[in-house]
mmCIF file of N, CA and C and ligand atoms in Angstrom:
data_model
loop_
_atom_site.group_PDB
_atom_site.id
_atom_site.type_symbol
_atom_site.label_atom_id
_atom_site.label_comp_id
_atom_site.label_asym_id
_atom_site.label_seq_id
_atom_site.Cartn_x
_atom_site.Cartn_y
_atom_site.Cartn_z
ATOM 1 N N MET A 152 -16.792 -17.349 -11.557
ATOM 2 C CA MET A 152 -17.606 -18.101 -10.720
ATOM 3 C C MET A 152 -17.299 -19.631 -11.067
ATOM 4 N N ARG A 153 -16.813 -20.321 -10.282
ATOM 5 C CA ARG A 153 -16.733 -21.671 -10.538
ATOM 6 C C ARG A 153 -18.237 -22.705 -10.388
ATOM 7 N N ASP A 154 -18.224 -23.798 -11.296
ATOM 8 C CA ASP A 154 -19.497 -24.640 -11.088
ATOM 9 C C ASP A 154 -19.629 -24.959 -9.364
ATOM 10 N N THR A 155 -18.721 -25.160 -8.722
ATOM 11 C CA THR A 155 -19.064 -25.323 -7.163
ATOM 12 C C THR A 155 -19.738 -24.174 -6.654
ATOM 13 N N ASP A 156 -19.301 -22.610 -6.926
ATOM 14 C CA ASP A 156 -19.866 -21.668 -6.659
ATOM 15 C C ASP A 156 -21.608 -21.480 -6.917
ATOM 16 N N ARG A 157 -21.547 -21.970 -8.169
ATOM 17 C CA ARG A 157 -23.105 -22.046 -8.868
ATOM 18 C C ARG A 157 -23.801 -22.694 -8.019
ATOM 19 N N ALA A 158 -23.414 -24.008 -7.430
ATOM 20 C CA ALA A 158 -24.068 -24.971 -6.749
ATOM 21 C C ALA A 158 -24.239 -24.576 -5.345
ATOM 22 N N LEU A 159 -23.242 -23.801 -4.977
ATOM 23 C CA LEU A 159 -23.366 -23.079 -3.597
ATOM 24 C C LEU A 159 -24.703 -22.437 -3.375
ATOM 25 N N VAL A 160 -24.716 -21.306 -4.516
ATOM 26 C CA VAL A 160 -26.058 -20.461 -4.743
ATOM 27 C C VAL A 160 -27.310 -21.333 -4.753
ATOM 28 N N GLN A 161 -27.221 -22.185 -5.513
ATOM 29 C CA GLN A 161 -28.446 -23.164 -5.767
ATOM 30 C C GLN A 161 -28.727 -23.597 -4.326
ATOM 31 N N ALA A 162 -27.870 -24.189 -3.673
ATOM 32 C CA ALA A 162 -28.029 -24.775 -2.299
ATOM 33 C C ALA A 162 -28.581 -23.625 -1.297
ATOM 34 N N ALA A 163 -28.157 -22.515 -1.179
ATOM 35 C CA ALA A 163 -28.634 -21.572 -0.426
ATOM 36 C C ALA A 163 -29.991 -21.205 -1.028
ATOM 37 N N THR A 164 -30.217 -21.108 -2.221
ATOM 38 C CA THR A 164 -31.391 -20.818 -2.887
ATOM 39 C C THR A 164 -32.665 -21.830 -2.411
ATOM 40 N N ALA A 165 -32.170 -23.157 -2.446
ATOM 41 C CA ALA A 165 -33.278 -24.067 -2.161
ATOM 42 C C ALA A 165 -33.616 -23.835 -0.482
ATOM 43 N N VAL A 166 -32.614 -23.800 0.342
ATOM 44 C CA VAL A 166 -32.747 -23.579 1.577
ATOM 45 C C VAL A 166 -33.615 -22.438 1.930
ATOM 46 N N ALA A 167 -33.446 -21.629 1.121
ATOM 47 C CA ALA A 167 -34.260 -19.936 1.553
ATOM 48 C C ALA A 167 -35.798 -20.473 0.786
ATOM 49 N N LYS A 168 -36.136 -21.116 -0.233
ATOM 50 C CA LYS A 168 -37.132 -21.595 -0.601
ATOM 51 C C LYS A 168 -37.688 -22.463 0.307
ATOM 52 N N LEU A 169 -37.206 -23.267 0.962
ATOM 53 C CA LEU A 169 -37.656 -24.296 1.863
ATOM 54 C C LEU A 169 -37.931 -24.060 3.166
ATOM 55 N N ARG A 170 -36.989 -23.239 3.676
ATOM 56 C CA ARG A 170 -37.067 -23.056 5.169
ATOM 57 C C ARG A 170 -37.432 -21.534 5.385
ATOM 58 N N CYS A 171 -37.329 -20.552 4.912
ATOM 59 C CA CYS A 171 -37.603 -19.231 4.942
ATOM 60 C C CYS A 171 -39.243 -18.748 4.598
ATOM 61 N N ARG A 172 -39.892 -19.437 5.431
ATOM 62 C CA ARG A 172 -41.389 -18.882 5.563
ATOM 63 C C ARG A 172 -42.004 -18.199 6.263
ATOM 64 N N SER A 173 -41.247 -17.444 7.420
ATOM 65 C CA SER A 173 -41.985 -16.546 8.192
ATOM 66 C C SER A 173 -40.962 -15.345 8.419
ATOM 67 N N GLU A 174 -41.851 -14.617 9.161
ATOM 68 C CA GLU A 174 -40.781 -13.222 9.340
ATOM 69 C C GLU A 174 -39.542 -13.621 10.302
ATOM 70 N N ASN A 175 -39.534 -14.738 10.857
ATOM 71 C CA ASN A 175 -38.344 -15.166 11.742
ATOM 72 C C ASN A 175 -36.913 -15.411 10.926
ATOM 73 N N HIS A 176 -37.492 -15.991 9.702
ATOM 74 C CA HIS A 176 -36.209 -16.407 8.840
ATOM 75 C C HIS A 176 -36.647 -16.179 7.444
ATOM 76 N N THR A 177 -35.713 -15.174 6.932
ATOM 77 C CA THR A 177 -36.175 -14.518 5.896
ATOM 78 C C THR A 177 -34.826 -14.720 4.847
ATOM 79 N N VAL A 178 -33.614 -15.344 5.324
ATOM 80 C CA VAL A 178 -32.346 -15.104 4.498
ATOM 81 C C VAL A 178 -31.687 -16.683 4.821
ATOM 82 N N ALA A 179 -31.168 -17.208 3.739
ATOM 83 C CA ALA A 179 -30.429 -18.550 4.135
ATOM 84 C C ALA A 179 -29.053 -18.300 3.445
ATOM 85 N N ALA A 180 -28.129 -19.092 4.079
ATOM 86 C CA ALA A 180 -26.748 -19.073 3.836
ATOM 87 C C ALA A 180 -26.237 -20.537 3.618
ATOM 88 N N ALA A 181 -25.375 -20.578 2.645
ATOM 89 C CA ALA A 181 -24.504 -22.078 2.268
ATOM 90 C C ALA A 181 -23.263 -21.460 2.218
ATOM 91 N N ALA A 182 -22.263 -22.501 3.038
ATOM 92 C CA ALA A 182 -20.908 -22.220 3.084
ATOM 93 C C ALA A 182 -20.120 -23.720 2.550
ATOM 94 N N ARG A 183 -19.208 -23.803 1.925
ATOM 95 C CA ARG A 183 -18.593 -24.762 1.425
ATOM 96 C C ARG A 183 -17.048 -24.719 2.002
ATOM 97 N N THR A 184 -16.536 -26.015 2.368
ATOM 98 C CA THR A 184 -14.976 -26.089 2.651
ATOM 99 C C THR A 184 -14.383 -26.411 1.521
ATOM 100 N N ALA A 185 -13.313 -26.437 1.803
ATOM 101 C CA ALA A 185 -12.485 -26.628 0.598
ATOM 102 C C ALA A 185 -12.438 -28.230 0.063
ATOM 103 N N ASP A 186 -12.754 -29.159 0.936
ATOM 104 C CA ASP A 186 -12.952 -30.310 0.622
ATOM 105 C C ASP A 186 -14.439 -30.602 -0.090
ATOM 106 N N GLY A 187 -15.305 -29.642 0.001
ATOM 107 C CA GLY A 187 -16.548 -29.758 -0.808
ATOM 108 C C GLY A 187 -17.643 -29.997 0.489
ATOM 109 N N ARG A 188 -17.448 -30.022 1.518
ATOM 110 C CA ARG A 188 -18.763 -29.921 2.252
ATOM 111 C C ARG A 188 -19.456 -28.701 2.324
ATOM 112 N N VAL A 189 -20.716 -28.977 2.337
ATOM 113 C CA VAL A 189 -21.653 -27.937 2.510
ATOM 114 C C VAL A 189 -22.386 -27.751 3.717
ATOM 115 N N PHE A 190 -22.335 -26.434 4.172
ATOM 116 C CA PHE A 190 -23.222 -26.444 5.625
ATOM 117 C C PHE A 190 -24.261 -25.121 5.248
ATOM 118 N N THR A 191 -25.344 -25.278 5.875
ATOM 119 C CA THR A 191 -26.435 -24.077 5.670
ATOM 120 C C THR A 191 -26.944 -23.696 6.824
ATOM 121 N N GLY A 192 -27.731 -22.318 6.788
ATOM 122 C CA GLY A 192 -28.264 -21.946 8.024
ATOM 123 C C GLY A 192 -29.134 -20.846 7.848
ATOM 124 N N VAL A 193 -30.190 -20.611 8.430
ATOM 125 C CA VAL A 193 -31.159 -19.489 8.111
ATOM 126 C C VAL A 193 -30.766 -18.423 9.105
ATOM 127 N N ASN A 194 -31.289 -17.321 8.987
ATOM 128 C CA ASN A 194 -31.228 -16.107 9.964
ATOM 129 C C ASN A 194 -32.011 -16.575 11.338
ATOM 130 N N VAL A 195 -31.888 -16.046 12.207
ATOM 131 C CA VAL A 195 -32.874 -16.074 13.242
ATOM 132 C C VAL A 195 -33.215 -14.369 13.876
ATOM 133 N N TYR A 196 -34.293 -14.009 13.059
ATOM 134 C CA TYR A 196 -34.535 -12.629 13.498
ATOM 135 C C TYR A 196 -35.089 -12.456 14.846
ATOM 136 N N HIS A 197 -34.453 -11.373 15.652
ATOM 137 C CA HIS A 197 -35.252 -11.093 16.815
ATOM 138 C C HIS A 197 -34.634 -9.757 16.807
ATOM 139 N N PHE A 198 -35.537 -8.913 17.703
ATOM 140 C CA PHE A 198 -35.473 -7.533 17.896
ATOM 141 C C PHE A 198 -34.153 -7.126 18.470
ATOM 142 N N THR A 199 -33.600 -8.362 19.646
ATOM 143 C CA THR A 199 -32.508 -8.111 20.237
ATOM 144 C C THR A 199 -30.971 -8.170 19.411
ATOM 145 N N GLY A 200 -31.259 -8.660 18.155
ATOM 146 C CA GLY A 200 -30.214 -8.777 17.445
ATOM 147 C C GLY A 200 -29.749 -10.208 17.013
ATOM 148 N N GLY A 201 -30.934 -11.209 16.595
ATOM 149 C CA GLY A 201 -30.480 -12.411 16.254
ATOM 150 C C GLY A 201 -29.410 -12.446 15.080
ATOM 151 N N PRO A 202 -28.839 -13.449 15.078
ATOM 152 C CA PRO A 202 -27.895 -13.876 14.282
ATOM 153 C C PRO A 202 -28.426 -13.815 12.643
ATOM 154 N N CYS A 203 -27.423 -13.330 11.873
ATOM 155 C CA CYS A 203 -27.687 -13.615 10.268
ATOM 156 C C CYS A 203 -27.366 -14.928 9.781
ATOM 157 N N ALA A 204 -27.911 -15.386 8.842
ATOM 158 C CA ALA A 204 -27.972 -16.690 8.292
ATOM 159 C C ALA A 204 -26.418 -17.197 8.142
ATOM 160 N N GLU A 205 -25.603 -16.113 7.558
ATOM 161 C CA GLU A 205 -24.019 -16.555 7.557
ATOM 162 C C GLU A 205 -23.420 -16.934 8.877
ATOM 163 N N VAL A 206 -24.020 -16.180 9.929
ATOM 164 C CA VAL A 206 -23.358 -16.701 11.053
ATOM 165 C C VAL A 206 -23.794 -18.287 11.776
ATOM 166 N N VAL A 207 -25.010 -18.213 11.408
ATOM 167 C CA VAL A 207 -25.746 -19.423 11.567
ATOM 168 C C VAL A 207 -25.021 -20.848 11.133
ATOM 169 N N ALA A 208 -24.544 -20.499 9.652
ATOM 170 C CA ALA A 208 -23.929 -21.454 8.835
ATOM 171 C C ALA A 208 -22.765 -21.614 9.361
ATOM 172 N N ILE A 209 -22.138 -20.488 9.804
ATOM 173 C CA ILE A 209 -20.533 -20.954 10.701
ATOM 174 C C ILE A 209 -20.762 -21.672 11.701
ATOM 175 N N GLY A 210 -21.708 -21.403 12.404
ATOM 176 C CA GLY A 210 -22.089 -22.204 13.639
ATOM 177 C C GLY A 210 -22.412 -23.641 13.516
ATOM 178 N N ALA A 211 -22.883 -23.983 12.118
ATOM 179 C CA ALA A 211 -23.475 -25.206 11.794
ATOM 180 C C ALA A 211 -22.327 -25.950 11.467
ATOM 181 N N ALA A 212 -21.215 -25.385 10.694
ATOM 182 C CA ALA A 212 -20.103 -26.034 10.372
ATOM 183 C C ALA A 212 -19.404 -26.351 11.555
ATOM 184 N N ALA A 213 -19.095 -25.296 12.406
ATOM 185 C CA ALA A 213 -18.394 -25.755 13.726
ATOM 186 C C ALA A 213 -18.902 -26.756 14.578
ATOM 187 N N THR A 214 -19.982 -27.050 14.216
ATOM 188 C CA THR A 214 -20.750 -28.017 15.216
ATOM 189 C C THR A 214 -20.473 -29.369 14.604
ATOM 190 N N GLN A 215 -20.062 -29.345 13.448
ATOM 191 C CA GLN A 215 -19.642 -30.896 12.827
ATOM 192 C C GLN A 215 -18.147 -30.809 12.684
ATOM 193 N N GLY A 216 -17.540 -29.743 13.279
ATOM 194 C CA GLY A 216 -16.108 -29.555 13.355
ATOM 195 C C GLY A 216 -15.229 -29.124 12.244
ATOM 196 N N GLU A 217 -15.966 -28.473 11.399
ATOM 197 C CA GLU A 217 -15.513 -27.877 10.294
ATOM 198 C C GLU A 217 -15.027 -26.324 10.878
ATOM 199 N N THR A 218 -13.811 -26.056 10.821
ATOM 200 C CA THR A 218 -13.574 -24.580 11.310
ATOM 201 C C THR A 218 -12.801 -23.823 9.974
ATOM 202 N N GLU A 219 -12.760 -24.286 9.024
ATOM 203 C CA GLU A 219 -12.228 -23.424 7.812
ATOM 204 C C GLU A 219 -13.370 -23.715 6.951
ATOM 205 N N LEU A 220 -13.723 -22.466 6.070
ATOM 206 C CA LEU A 220 -14.593 -22.233 5.045
ATOM 207 C C LEU A 220 -13.781 -21.549 3.819
ATOM 208 N N GLU A 221 -14.307 -21.911 3.019
ATOM 209 C CA GLU A 221 -13.593 -21.562 1.731
ATOM 210 C C GLU A 221 -14.658 -20.477 0.962
ATOM 211 N N THR A 222 -15.953 -20.802 0.959
ATOM 212 C CA THR A 222 -16.871 -20.070 0.117
ATOM 213 C C THR A 222 -17.877 -19.831 0.940
ATOM 214 N N ILE A 223 -18.965 -18.752 0.808
ATOM 215 C CA ILE A 223 -20.071 -18.501 1.381
ATOM 216 C C ILE A 223 -20.793 -17.597 0.893
ATOM 217 N N VAL A 224 -22.110 -17.831 0.571
ATOM 218 C CA VAL A 224 -23.230 -16.883 0.080
ATOM 219 C C VAL A 224 -24.668 -16.948 0.741
ATOM 220 N N ALA A 225 -25.203 -15.711 0.917
ATOM 221 C CA ALA A 225 -26.599 -15.626 1.151
ATOM 222 C C ALA A 225 -27.537 -15.344 0.385
ATOM 223 N N VAL A 226 -28.993 -15.814 0.479
ATOM 224 C CA VAL A 226 -29.904 -15.251 -0.586
ATOM 225 C C VAL A 226 -31.113 -15.293 0.342
ATOM 226 N N GLY A 227 -31.637 -14.260 -0.040
ATOM 227 C CA GLY A 227 -33.086 -13.927 0.490
ATOM 228 C C GLY A 227 -34.279 -14.737 -0.009
ATOM 229 N N ASP A 228 -35.162 -14.645 0.977
ATOM 230 C CA ASP A 228 -36.551 -15.563 0.464
ATOM 231 C C ASP A 228 -37.109 -14.630 -0.591
ATOM 232 N N ARG A 229 -38.270 -15.552 -0.932
ATOM 233 C CA ARG A 229 -39.025 -14.649 -2.021
ATOM 234 C C ARG A 229 -38.557 -14.407 -3.383
ATOM 235 N N GLY A 230 -37.365 -14.924 -3.451
ATOM 236 C CA GLY A 230 -36.927 -14.895 -4.897
ATOM 237 C C GLY A 230 -36.104 -13.529 -4.898
ATOM 238 N N ARG A 231 -35.721 -13.145 -3.668
ATOM 239 C CA ARG A 231 -34.671 -11.978 -3.820
ATOM 240 C C ARG A 231 -33.267 -12.269 -4.286
ATOM 241 N N GLY A 232 -32.724 -13.250 -4.469
ATOM 242 C CA GLY A 232 -31.418 -13.591 -4.868
ATOM 243 C C GLY A 232 -30.191 -13.533 -3.871
ATOM 244 N N VAL A 233 -29.171 -13.497 -4.597
ATOM 245 C CA VAL A 233 -28.060 -13.407 -3.662
ATOM 246 C C VAL A 233 -27.980 -12.020 -2.811
ATOM 247 N N ILE A 234 -27.647 -12.084 -1.521
ATOM 248 C CA ILE A 234 -27.687 -10.957 -0.806
ATOM 249 C C ILE A 234 -26.157 -10.499 -0.468
ATOM 250 N N ALA A 235 -25.539 -9.471 -0.317
ATOM 251 C CA ALA A 235 -24.147 -9.085 0.243
ATOM 252 C C ALA A 235 -24.200 -9.265 1.801
ATOM 253 N N PRO A 236 -23.230 -9.668 2.304
ATOM 254 C CA PRO A 236 -23.232 -9.698 4.004
ATOM 255 C C PRO A 236 -23.396 -8.177 4.626
ATOM 256 N N CYS A 237 -23.990 -8.351 5.827
ATOM 257 C CA CYS A 237 -24.126 -6.955 6.508
ATOM 258 C C CYS A 237 -22.643 -6.716 6.961
ATOM 259 N N GLY A 238 -22.516 -5.585 7.456
ATOM 260 C CA GLY A 238 -21.357 -5.213 8.088
ATOM 261 C C GLY A 238 -20.649 -6.133 9.203
ATOM 262 N N ARG A 239 -21.610 -6.470 9.980
ATOM 263 C CA ARG A 239 -21.336 -6.995 11.042
ATOM 264 C C ARG A 239 -20.757 -8.663 10.378
ATOM 265 N N CYS A 240 -21.452 -9.160 9.595
ATOM 266 C CA CYS A 240 -20.747 -10.561 8.848
ATOM 267 C C CYS A 240 -19.775 -10.455 8.121
ATOM 268 N N ARG A 241 -19.238 -9.369 7.647
ATOM 269 C CA ARG A 241 -18.078 -9.038 6.951
ATOM 270 C C ARG A 241 -16.797 -9.016 7.646
ATOM 271 N N GLN A 242 -16.991 -8.606 9.265
ATOM 272 C CA GLN A 242 -16.246 -8.415 10.100
ATOM 273 C C GLN A 242 -16.186 -9.981 10.670
ATOM 274 N N VAL A 243 -17.095 -10.550 10.847
ATOM 275 C CA VAL A 243 -16.916 -12.100 11.414
ATOM 276 C C VAL A 243 -16.263 -12.758 10.506
ATOM 277 N N LEU A 244 -16.628 -12.509 9.358
ATOM 278 C CA LEU A 244 -16.112 -13.722 8.005
ATOM 279 C C LEU A 244 -14.673 -13.165 8.081
ATOM 280 N N ARG A 245 -14.177 -12.016 8.360
ATOM 281 C CA ARG A 245 -12.962 -11.732 7.888
ATOM 282 C C ARG A 245 -11.796 -12.019 9.118
ATOM 283 N N ASP A 246 -12.457 -12.217 10.249
ATOM 284 C CA ASP A 246 -11.747 -12.535 11.590
ATOM 285 C C ASP A 246 -11.537 -14.085 11.615
ATOM 286 N N TYR A 247 -12.724 -14.597 11.225
ATOM 287 C CA TYR A 247 -12.714 -15.971 11.450
ATOM 288 C C TYR A 247 -12.028 -16.904 10.156
ATOM 289 N N PHE A 248 -12.208 -16.292 9.036
ATOM 290 C CA PHE A 248 -11.480 -16.900 7.827
ATOM 291 C C PHE A 248 -11.022 -16.032 7.046
ATOM 292 N N PRO A 249 -9.904 -15.519 7.163
ATOM 293 C CA PRO A 249 -9.485 -14.375 6.480
ATOM 294 C C PRO A 249 -9.326 -14.672 4.951
ATOM 295 N N SER A 250 -9.293 -15.871 4.373
ATOM 296 C CA SER A 250 -9.011 -16.071 3.093
ATOM 297 C C SER A 250 -10.451 -16.545 2.459
ATOM 298 N N VAL A 251 -11.595 -16.611 3.202
ATOM 299 C CA VAL A 251 -12.968 -16.961 2.383
ATOM 300 C C VAL A 251 -13.343 -16.145 1.172
ATOM 301 N N ARG A 252 -13.931 -16.713 0.526
ATOM 302 C CA ARG A 252 -14.594 -15.876 -0.899
ATOM 303 C C ARG A 252 -15.966 -15.906 -0.394
ATOM 304 N N VAL A 253 -16.288 -14.630 -0.804
ATOM 305 C CA VAL A 253 -17.921 -14.337 -0.556
ATOM 306 C C VAL A 253 -18.709 -14.006 -1.693
ATOM 307 N N ILE A 254 -19.660 -14.859 -2.434
ATOM 308 C CA ILE A 254 -20.159 -14.639 -3.476
ATOM 309 C C ILE A 254 -21.420 -13.414 -3.577
ATOM 310 N N VAL A 255 -21.288 -12.585 -4.438
ATOM 311 C CA VAL A 255 -21.858 -11.139 -4.425
ATOM 312 C C VAL A 255 -22.280 -11.015 -5.686
ATOM 313 N N GLY A 256 -23.127 -9.919 -5.778
ATOM 314 C CA GLY A 256 -23.536 -9.218 -6.916
ATOM 315 C C GLY A 256 -24.752 -9.643 -7.517
ATOM 316 N N PRO A 257 -25.199 -9.076 -8.820
ATOM 317 C CA PRO A 257 -26.786 -9.253 -9.408
ATOM 318 C C PRO A 257 -26.549 -10.333 -9.931
ATOM 319 N N ALA A 258 -27.918 -11.092 -9.916
ATOM 320 C CA ALA A 258 -28.068 -12.299 -10.767
ATOM 321 C C ALA A 258 -27.255 -12.753 -11.869
ATOM 322 N N ASP A 259 -27.068 -11.686 -12.753
ATOM 323 C CA ASP A 259 -26.618 -12.001 -14.145
ATOM 324 C C ASP A 259 -25.028 -11.491 -13.939
ATOM 325 N N ALA A 260 -24.634 -11.150 -12.728
ATOM 326 C CA ALA A 260 -23.045 -11.045 -12.659
ATOM 327 C C ALA A 260 -22.298 -11.225 -11.336
ATOM 328 N N LEU A 261 -23.044 -12.576 -10.939
ATOM 329 C CA LEU A 261 -22.292 -13.221 -9.788
ATOM 330 C C LEU A 261 -20.927 -13.387 -9.684
ATOM 331 N N ARG A 262 -20.215 -12.827 -8.731
ATOM 332 C CA ARG A 262 -18.674 -13.219 -8.593
ATOM 333 C C ARG A 262 -18.584 -13.646 -6.960
ATOM 334 N N ALA A 263 -17.032 -14.299 -6.965
ATOM 335 C CA ALA A 263 -16.767 -14.621 -5.569
ATOM 336 C C ALA A 263 -15.615 -13.784 -5.315
ATOM 337 N N VAL A 264 -15.722 -13.031 -4.089
ATOM 338 C CA VAL A 264 -14.802 -11.854 -4.023
ATOM 339 C C VAL A 264 -14.229 -12.361 -2.781
ATOM 340 N N PRO A 265 -12.801 -12.273 -2.511
ATOM 341 C CA PRO A 265 -12.047 -12.465 -1.351
ATOM 342 C C PRO A 265 -12.644 -11.176 -0.167
ATOM 343 N N VAL A 266 -12.952 -11.659 1.272
ATOM 344 C CA VAL A 266 -13.615 -11.110 2.011
ATOM 345 C C VAL A 266 -12.995 -9.845 2.112
ATOM 346 N N ALA A 267 -11.722 -9.453 2.090
ATOM 347 C CA ALA A 267 -10.887 -8.357 2.517
ATOM 348 C C ALA A 267 -11.222 -7.337 1.601
ATOM 349 N N GLU A 268 -11.770 -7.691 0.270
ATOM 350 C CA GLU A 268 -12.254 -6.667 -0.656
ATOM 351 C C GLU A 268 -13.546 -6.079 -0.372
ATOM 352 N N LEU A 269 -14.204 -6.693 0.494
ATOM 353 C CA LEU A 269 -15.585 -6.427 1.058
ATOM 354 C C LEU A 269 -15.576 -5.339 2.096
ATOM 355 N N LEU A 270 -14.115 -5.584 2.861
ATOM 356 C CA LEU A 270 -13.916 -4.854 4.088
ATOM 357 C C LEU A 270 -12.519 -4.198 4.078
ATOM 358 N N PRO A 271 -12.221 -3.354 3.254
ATOM 359 C CA PRO A 271 -10.934 -2.783 3.080
ATOM 360 C C PRO A 271 -10.616 -1.947 4.427
ATOM 361 N N GLU A 272 -9.060 -1.765 4.685
ATOM 362 C CA GLU A 272 -8.647 -1.122 5.640
ATOM 363 C C GLU A 272 -9.342 -1.607 7.035
ATOM 364 N N THR A 273 -9.526 -2.735 7.150
ATOM 365 C CA THR A 273 -10.634 -3.370 8.303
ATOM 366 C C THR A 273 -10.018 -3.199 9.723
ATOM 367 N N TYR A 274 -10.349 -3.110 10.763
ATOM 368 C CA TYR A 274 -9.959 -3.374 12.071
ATOM 369 C C TYR A 274 -9.769 -5.038 12.088
ATOM 370 N N VAL A 275 -8.624 -5.344 12.498
ATOM 371 C CA VAL A 275 -8.097 -6.851 12.566
ATOM 372 C C VAL A 275 -8.099 -7.320 14.041
ATOM 373 N N TRP A 276 -9.063 -7.492 14.789
ATOM 374 C CA TRP A 276 -9.226 -8.177 15.934
ATOM 375 C C TRP A 276 -7.910 -8.573 16.621
ATOM 376 N N ALA A 277 -7.345 -9.652 15.966
ATOM 377 C CA ALA A 277 -6.368 -10.388 16.426
ATOM 378 C C ALA A 277 -4.902 -9.586 16.451
ATOM 379 N N ASP A 278 -5.070 -8.394 15.622
ATOM 380 C CA ASP A 278 -3.811 -7.602 15.673
ATOM 381 C C ASP A 278 -3.796 -6.710 16.655
ATOM 382 N N HIS A 279 -4.808 -6.807 17.776
ATOM 383 C CA HIS A 279 -4.836 -5.907 18.961
ATOM 384 C C HIS A 279 -4.897 -6.325 20.072
ATOM 385 N N GLN A 280 -4.757 -7.875 20.102
ATOM 386 C CA GLN A 280 -4.756 -8.517 21.527
ATOM 387 C C GLN A 280 -3.330 -8.405 21.826
ATOM 388 N N LEU A 281 -2.756 -7.590 22.814
ATOM 389 C CA LEU A 281 -1.386 -7.216 23.123
ATOM 390 C C LEU A 281 -1.061 -8.076 24.423
ATOM 391 N N GLY A 282 -2.052 -8.577 25.089
ATOM 392 C CA GLY A 282 -1.826 -9.188 26.267
ATOM 393 C C GLY A 282 -1.393 -8.114 27.329
ATOM 394 N N PRO A 283 -1.288 -8.719 28.873
ATOM 395 C CA PRO A 283 -0.918 -7.710 29.857
ATOM 396 C C PRO A 283 0.295 -7.184 29.758
ATOM 397 N N GLN A 284 0.101 -5.548 30.135
ATOM 398 C CA GLN A 284 1.226 -5.107 29.877
ATOM 399 C C GLN A 284 2.010 -4.803 31.304
ATOM 400 N N PHE A 285 1.594 -4.988 32.523
ATOM 401 C CA PHE A 285 2.134 -4.672 33.586
ATOM 402 C C PHE A 285 2.207 -6.316 34.167
HETATM 403 ZN ZN1 ZN B 587 -24.965 -10.109 8.626
#
């Protein structure tokens, strides 16, 4: 963990504490670009499948024109600490940012790992876009 990784966890923790105050928003994410810009987001719970905080943070970055993220972390509300990304987010992160680092692990042993390590032997959507056959 770099100092910037610890700062990213702190940013997500602050957003979780400040903004996750209902059952609709229970997780916050923070993502950092290579040049140090940080984008945050909270999940948008809905029974139809509202987006996780990581996806909202990706959208917040894209809204500001950032399309490359270096590191991302999600933190739960009510002091739950760092939460590993769900399967869907792992796939999204892998497809959008193949080299992104994801902060995972228990509070006393946080580490930043390449997303590929969280999704071994994965389906890579881009590898299967063959175009028209006829
Ligand atoms: Zn997710």
